[in-house]
Amino acid sequence: MKTIFKTIFLFVITAGFLTSCGGPTKNESNRGAISGSAAEKVYVAPGEHDSHYAFLSGGFSGQLAVYGLPSGRLFRVIPVFSQDPEKAYGYSEETKPMLMTSHGFIPWGDSHHPDISQTKGSVDGRWVFINENNTPRIARISLETFETEEIIEIPNSAGNHSSSFVTENSEYVVAGTRFAVPFPQRDMSIKDMKGNFSGALSFLKIDQETGHMNIAFQIKMPGFNYDLSHPGRGKSHGWFFFSTYNTEEANTLLEVNASQNDKDYIAAINWKKIEEYVANGGGKKVPARYAHNIWNDDAHTAVHKMVKEVLVVEPKDVPGAIFFLPTAKSPHGCDVDPTGEYIIGNGKLAAQMTIHSFTKLQKAIADKAFDGDKYGIPVIKFDAVNYGTLDQPGLGPLHTEFDTRGNGYTTFFISSEVVKWNIKDLKVIDRHPVYYSVGHLMIPGGNSQTPDDKYLVAMNKITKDRYLPTGPEVCQSAQLFDISGDKMELLLDFPTIGEPHYAAGIAADKIAPKSKKIFRLDENTHPYAVKNEGETKVVRKGKEVHIYMSMIRSHFSPDNIEGVKVGDKVFFHVTNLEQDYDVPHGISMIGANTSELLIMPGRTTTFTWEPKEVGVWPFYCTDFCSALHQEMQGYIRVSPSNSNIKITYTLDDEIPGTDDL
Ligand code: K7E
Ligand code: CUA
């Protein structure tokens, strides 16, 4: 134990030395960017469009940012797991249910891995999925509205990290627990972890019409840490691969105690087999409590519900469906090449990368080439499944993506570089420094049979001297490479929102033509919607006051309201009557304990206001919508709680709608 501790200690120290001193000098780092025609290759002229969308996760921001490639321009931050006052997400009454969980309302999340839906092995631009690592969840975002449409919580899990990757026809999106936990949760001694905790791998079925997710089954795996995953594809379609670490099942000082075993595993799951088993009545429904929140675009409202059970599959009940593949030391990324033949373990603590062969795996299973078992799950003999190793490719391999020409591109966190290598002959072809300490990388269509051979985006954890300093916290950053030639060419640095762990990319023409422009007013089924100004009104219900309000360039209806009292709860239900592209209006109320609303054409949204003081209080439009935007405002009179002033509401001193009869 002492020796191993020393080895690891040395490794980390050496690693640290390389990170701080091994980086290039200022001049070297600039050379890449100014070489050749890099500037021309990323220049998108004013008014021109980028060729690709890139969706970069926000990490600890909990969101998903939308960029254009090759320009690196930021278009939008889509709120997913965290409240966003700019868009009223998690503040409006309609979106609050999206952030409900079994632990109540959670205003924040940690988002890691976006993945775009697929048809026949290619990204199709319908939806993008993303995992939440802290309070385990998966979200689905519409690529028509660029809004979060669904969030489902994952029970019996903690740290949903090996997620949210989709199979090649979007049959399933997966979740996998990073932390082994009692399954089901219960009060027990942490010291009794070994053999008593479990790791849930969850397969969520995707409805191809609506995109709705449902947990089809949960596999109750041994209590290892399931770090990352990728689906089989092509010949290995029907399988899913999950990297594991802490197969030692240590519960303390994991930096040492989870690094004892020379090899951990990649868990290979034949989900087709388990699907069949479940279809024939296999598995057991057990009680659970998890949230399932769905947005409805017609009602412009999310509905939150709690689900009470989940179908659990025990590995021992489906023999021949689950195997462990020994893989060099605490692998992080678990990646599958476009043909589906090669399964790559990025052994972050090993001096080599492990490349397994799907063909060999099939043979090993047929020959029963096992090296014992772990909790009843057969461990395949290393030589029986291993295609080869890539020796000394760099330090700290984390993640690999691919092109269609048989090359892998791997990030090395510690030696701060991207290495291009040929999968068949396991030879390094090219290497390029990144600035600095790269995590994931992304090639558009990366998790598919048809990656795009043009761009590679490296996402870096540390930027130090790359940008103007902004105090102790400096931005994390992405770097764009051209990979169309033999050598990788660095084109561009661009700063990111939060910490982009992973990203998903797709050609723009798969999404742009169907991007939604307005919501149709005649399809709006929100219970408080108004279809014209004549329908606007104010209704008192006990201590609640409901304002059915409209907005259109450049006024609110009604814009004068009296009869509200201290102690009331006022609901502003506001409909944007516009039916033109890019004409949102906003609304905010002095002293409201919530965010502004930014309301898209045809949509109804609600915020509440509890006036604390008598007076005449203004509200106004928050989005500069026309030359008369500054005139877009109104007043509410608030009287003492015991006053008997009746509710009245007017626009231009008339009751709305009465003058145009
Ligand atoms: Cu490597 Cu969460 Cu995919 Cu970060 S993870 S880097
Ligand atoms: Cu409406 Cu500004």
XYZ file of C-alpha atoms in Angstrom, residues 198-579:
382
model
C -24.955 -0.735 -5.653
C -24.603 1.162 -8.881
C -27.712 1.753 -10.984
C -27.457 1.890 -14.770
C -30.713 3.255 -16.170
C -32.078 2.915 -19.692
C -34.662 5.532 -20.650
C -36.883 4.771 -23.615
C -37.462 7.730 -25.940
C -40.837 8.173 -27.624
C -39.985 8.893 -31.263
C -42.998 11.190 -31.786
C -42.888 13.339 -28.677
C -39.372 12.700 -27.424
C -40.792 11.834 -23.997
C -38.450 9.788 -21.809
C -39.437 6.963 -19.491
C -37.196 4.745 -17.405
C -37.632 1.357 -19.104
C -35.395 -0.491 -16.649
C -32.643 -0.038 -14.113
C -29.814 -2.567 -13.856
C -28.666 -3.079 -10.276
C -24.899 -3.352 -10.784
C -22.117 -3.883 -8.213
C -21.219 -0.806 -6.168
C -18.491 0.590 -8.413
C -18.309 4.144 -9.744
C -19.707 4.313 -13.295
C -17.844 7.194 -14.884
C -18.629 7.481 -18.579
C -20.372 5.525 -21.280
C -21.024 5.227 -24.983
C -23.361 3.124 -27.059
C -22.304 0.448 -29.472
C -23.028 1.323 -33.086
C -23.051 -0.434 -36.427
C -21.923 -3.972 -35.636
C -22.085 -3.356 -31.882
C -25.527 -1.722 -31.949
C -27.525 -3.213 -29.103
C -24.657 -2.883 -26.628
C -23.663 -0.132 -24.237
C -20.279 0.345 -22.581
C -19.649 1.989 -19.198
C -16.223 2.734 -17.692
C -15.824 2.082 -13.974
C -13.400 3.138 -11.292
C -13.204 2.384 -7.599
C -13.795 -1.299 -8.266
C -11.959 -1.496 -4.921
C -15.217 -0.191 -3.396
C -13.284 2.121 -1.115
C -15.258 4.589 0.944
C -12.497 6.976 2.011
C -9.404 8.718 0.554
C -10.258 7.497 -2.916
C -7.239 9.192 -4.488
C -5.235 6.385 -2.918
C -7.685 3.654 -2.083
C -9.473 3.651 -5.428
C -6.164 3.420 -7.295
C -5.058 0.038 -5.927
C -6.213 -2.190 -8.738
C -4.005 -2.217 -11.791
C -7.107 -2.654 -13.902
C -10.673 -1.584 -13.474
C -13.408 -2.508 -15.910
C -15.506 -1.421 -18.802
C -18.947 -2.893 -18.232
C -20.418 -4.204 -21.489
C -24.208 -4.335 -21.437
C -26.231 -6.153 -24.080
C -29.302 -3.930 -23.745
C -31.153 -5.700 -26.554
C -31.033 -8.873 -24.492
C -32.253 -7.089 -21.384
C -34.964 -5.340 -23.403
C -36.168 -8.760 -24.535
C -36.054 -10.093 -20.981
C -38.128 -7.132 -19.798
C -40.577 -7.479 -22.710
C -41.179 -11.054 -21.565
C -42.119 -9.908 -18.083
C -38.616 -9.908 -16.576
C -37.485 -7.530 -13.859
C -39.192 -6.435 -10.698
C -41.144 -3.259 -10.040
C -39.881 -1.697 -6.852
C -41.074 1.426 -5.052
C -39.199 4.623 -5.929
C -39.844 8.356 -5.867
C -38.640 10.523 -8.718
C -39.797 13.606 -10.566
C -40.869 13.685 -14.192
C -41.502 17.182 -15.529
C -42.847 17.845 -19.006
C -43.279 21.123 -20.827
C -46.349 21.604 -22.992
C -45.858 24.042 -25.867
C -49.592 24.675 -26.401
C -50.383 25.344 -22.762
C -46.985 27.095 -22.412
C -46.723 25.378 -19.045
C -44.743 22.579 -17.415
C -46.431 19.805 -15.487
C -44.557 18.195 -12.591
C -45.445 14.765 -11.344
C -43.852 12.203 -9.060
C -43.416 8.633 -10.268
C -43.743 5.905 -7.654
C -41.971 2.835 -9.006
C -39.181 1.640 -11.247
C -38.434 -1.678 -12.936
C -35.215 -3.192 -11.573
C -33.203 -5.905 -13.333
C -30.682 -8.045 -11.404
C -27.671 -9.008 -13.582
C -27.811 -12.629 -12.368
C -31.303 -12.980 -13.815
C -30.164 -12.228 -17.385
C -27.163 -14.464 -17.972
C -25.102 -13.588 -21.014
C -26.119 -9.920 -21.008
C -23.424 -8.261 -18.865
C -19.637 -8.658 -18.859
C -16.656 -6.848 -17.400
C -13.703 -5.996 -19.666
C -10.460 -5.385 -17.726
C -9.171 -1.917 -18.633
C -6.072 -0.030 -17.553
C -6.340 1.864 -14.341
C -9.307 4.031 -13.412
C -10.450 4.781 -16.957
C -12.342 8.016 -17.489
C -13.693 8.298 -21.037
C -15.250 5.206 -22.612
C -15.479 5.783 -26.350
C -16.630 3.760 -29.336
C -15.347 4.397 -32.862
C -17.739 5.058 -35.795
C -17.650 1.443 -36.989
C -18.562 0.119 -33.561
C -15.579 -2.257 -33.554
C -13.253 -0.463 -31.140
C -14.058 0.358 -27.537
C -11.525 2.683 -25.992
C -10.734 3.070 -22.319
C -8.962 6.322 -21.542
C -6.973 5.216 -18.497
C -6.259 8.508 -16.844
C -3.762 6.985 -14.375
C -2.097 4.588 -16.823
C 0.728 5.159 -19.275
C -1.318 3.502 -21.992
C -4.743 3.435 -23.523
C -6.715 0.221 -23.765
C -8.412 -0.583 -27.066
C -10.876 -3.470 -26.985
C -12.340 -5.248 -29.985
C -16.050 -5.940 -30.294
C -15.375 -8.916 -32.573
C -13.029 -10.401 -29.972
C -15.606 -9.730 -27.272
C -18.172 -11.821 -29.155
C -15.693 -14.655 -29.558
C -14.570 -14.460 -25.930
C -18.184 -14.747 -24.818
C -18.761 -17.729 -27.114
C -15.543 -19.397 -25.885
C -16.286 -18.510 -22.272
C -12.817 -16.963 -22.036
C -13.459 -15.738 -18.505
C -11.153 -14.811 -15.712
C -13.571 -15.530 -12.887
C -16.373 -13.163 -12.039
C -17.223 -10.123 -9.956
C -20.486 -10.432 -8.043
C -21.552 -13.084 -10.555
C -20.722 -10.981 -13.631
C -18.131 -12.743 -15.838
C -14.807 -10.948 -16.232
C -13.469 -11.472 -19.760
C -9.786 -12.463 -20.038
C -7.880 -9.314 -20.932
C -6.074 -10.877 -23.910
C -9.290 -12.378 -25.199
C -10.925 -8.977 -25.682
C -8.028 -6.574 -26.056
C -7.194 -5.344 -29.541
C -4.080 -3.582 -28.365
C -2.757 -0.697 -26.361
C -1.504 2.687 -27.360
C 1.663 3.007 -25.293
C 3.004 6.292 -23.919
C 0.719 8.480 -26.035
C 0.805 11.310 -23.475
C -0.089 11.897 -19.844
C -3.571 11.636 -18.421
C -5.775 10.507 -21.330
C -9.373 11.546 -20.738
C -11.537 11.419 -23.855
C -11.402 10.261 -27.483
C -13.420 11.243 -30.561
C -13.046 10.043 -34.139
C -13.104 10.985 -37.782
C -14.340 8.737 -40.588
C -10.786 8.014 -41.788
C -9.876 5.625 -39.005
C -8.278 8.131 -36.645
C -8.861 8.736 -32.982
C -8.240 12.091 -31.293
C -7.513 11.876 -27.589
C -7.206 14.608 -24.988
C -4.417 14.495 -22.428
C -5.209 16.540 -19.369
C -1.811 16.424 -17.754
C 0.405 16.944 -20.784
C -2.124 19.482 -22.218
C -2.409 18.162 -25.746
C -4.619 16.539 -28.323
C -3.093 13.454 -29.925
C -4.219 12.070 -33.259
C -3.607 8.356 -33.727
C -4.532 5.619 -36.139
C -6.806 3.068 -34.540
C -5.832 0.085 -36.694
C -2.048 0.328 -36.366
C -2.077 2.074 -32.999
C 0.418 4.685 -34.149
C 0.512 8.315 -33.126
C 0.192 10.537 -36.222
C 0.156 14.046 -34.831
C 0.021 15.922 -31.567
C -0.858 19.513 -30.794
C -0.618 21.431 -27.524
C -3.765 22.997 -26.065
C -3.939 25.887 -23.624
C -4.285 24.335 -21.041
C -5.376 21.105 -19.345
C -7.972 19.857 -21.757
C -10.993 17.822 -20.670
C -13.344 16.659 -23.382
C -13.053 17.314 -27.084
C -15.837 17.340 -29.638
C -16.031 16.553 -33.324
C -19.515 17.323 -34.713
C -21.376 13.986 -34.908
C -18.791 12.587 -32.491
C -21.088 10.026 -30.903
C -22.319 8.624 -34.226
C -21.368 6.586 -37.272
C -20.844 9.731 -39.306
C -18.604 12.253 -37.578
C -17.777 15.352 -39.537
C -14.117 15.394 -40.562
C -13.710 19.147 -40.496
C -13.636 20.604 -36.987
C -12.494 19.583 -33.543
C -13.251 21.609 -30.429
C -11.016 21.114 -27.383
C -12.492 22.267 -24.076
C -9.870 23.484 -21.656
C -10.013 23.802 -17.897
C -7.267 26.346 -17.415
C -6.576 29.479 -19.469
C -4.111 31.507 -17.374
C -2.506 33.941 -19.845
C -4.800 33.369 -22.826
C -7.205 36.256 -22.214
C -7.350 39.613 -20.467
C -7.482 38.859 -16.741
C -10.792 39.321 -14.941
C -9.803 38.936 -11.310
C -9.054 35.577 -9.696
C -11.627 33.744 -11.800
C -10.762 33.666 -15.482
C -12.841 32.080 -18.186
C -12.592 28.483 -19.285
C -12.154 28.146 -22.973
C -12.630 26.212 -26.155
C -10.127 25.846 -28.966
C -11.124 25.129 -32.524
C -8.965 22.944 -34.767
C -9.191 22.181 -38.448
C -8.773 18.395 -38.775
C -9.407 18.091 -42.508
C -5.697 17.693 -43.290
C -3.023 15.311 -42.000
C -1.941 17.761 -39.312
C -4.293 19.401 -36.878
C -4.363 23.157 -37.303
C -5.290 25.450 -34.416
C -7.714 28.115 -35.671
C -9.338 29.904 -32.767
C -9.731 30.365 -29.007
C -13.102 31.345 -27.628
C -14.251 31.745 -24.012
C -17.111 29.649 -22.685
C -19.962 29.902 -20.202
C -19.294 27.895 -17.040
C -17.168 24.780 -17.439
C -17.880 23.043 -20.719
C -17.302 19.383 -19.957
C -18.571 18.058 -23.238
C -20.286 19.397 -26.325
C -22.353 18.180 -29.237
C -22.102 19.558 -32.747
C -24.154 19.297 -35.902
C -24.323 20.840 -39.374
C -26.464 23.993 -39.251
C -28.777 22.903 -42.077
C -30.076 20.043 -39.914
C -31.569 22.535 -37.450
C -31.815 26.068 -38.825
C -34.644 25.533 -41.374
C -37.057 24.220 -38.738
C -36.205 26.687 -35.982
C -39.451 28.014 -34.550
C -40.247 31.690 -35.199
C -43.438 32.367 -33.233
C -46.025 30.509 -31.181
C -49.415 30.614 -32.822
C -51.904 32.564 -30.750
C -54.823 30.471 -32.027
C -53.092 27.332 -30.669
C -52.421 28.831 -27.244
C -54.332 26.751 -24.664
C -52.932 28.431 -21.547
C -55.890 28.793 -19.146
C -55.127 32.483 -18.618
C -54.378 33.352 -22.259
C -56.147 36.252 -23.974
C -56.505 36.233 -27.756
C -57.146 39.984 -28.104
C -57.317 43.104 -25.966
C -61.090 42.730 -25.576
C -60.493 39.638 -23.456
C -58.149 41.354 -21.008
C -59.533 41.774 -17.502
C -58.758 41.745 -13.792
C -60.549 39.304 -11.495
C -60.431 39.172 -7.708
C -60.683 35.751 -6.022
C -60.463 36.357 -2.290
C -56.946 37.583 -1.643
C -55.790 36.637 -5.108
C -55.977 39.113 -7.980
C -55.608 37.644 -11.480
C -54.643 40.057 -14.239
C -55.361 38.701 -17.741
C -53.005 41.081 -19.513
C -51.900 41.499 -23.115
C -48.873 43.153 -24.659
C -48.396 44.470 -28.192
C -46.326 47.292 -29.669
C -46.332 49.502 -27.639
C -48.731 49.132 -24.734
C -50.108 46.772 -22.113
C -53.814 46.148 -21.715
C -55.014 47.079 -19.195
C -52.439 49.689 -18.172
C -54.223 51.250 -15.204
C -55.451 48.982 -12.420
C -57.037 49.978 -9.101
C -58.492 48.026 -6.219
C -55.425 45.978 -5.332
C -54.732 45.879 -1.590
C -51.741 45.267 0.645
C -51.758 41.531 1.478
C -53.064 40.514 -1.929
C -51.211 38.102 -4.169
C -51.320 39.518 -7.677
C -50.879 37.172 -10.644
C -49.767 38.817 -13.887
C -50.817 36.395 -16.645
C -49.384 38.109 -19.675
C -49.942 37.186 -23.319
C -47.781 38.585 -26.094
C -50.286 39.177 -28.940
C -47.571 39.731 -31.545
C -47.379 37.215 -34.399
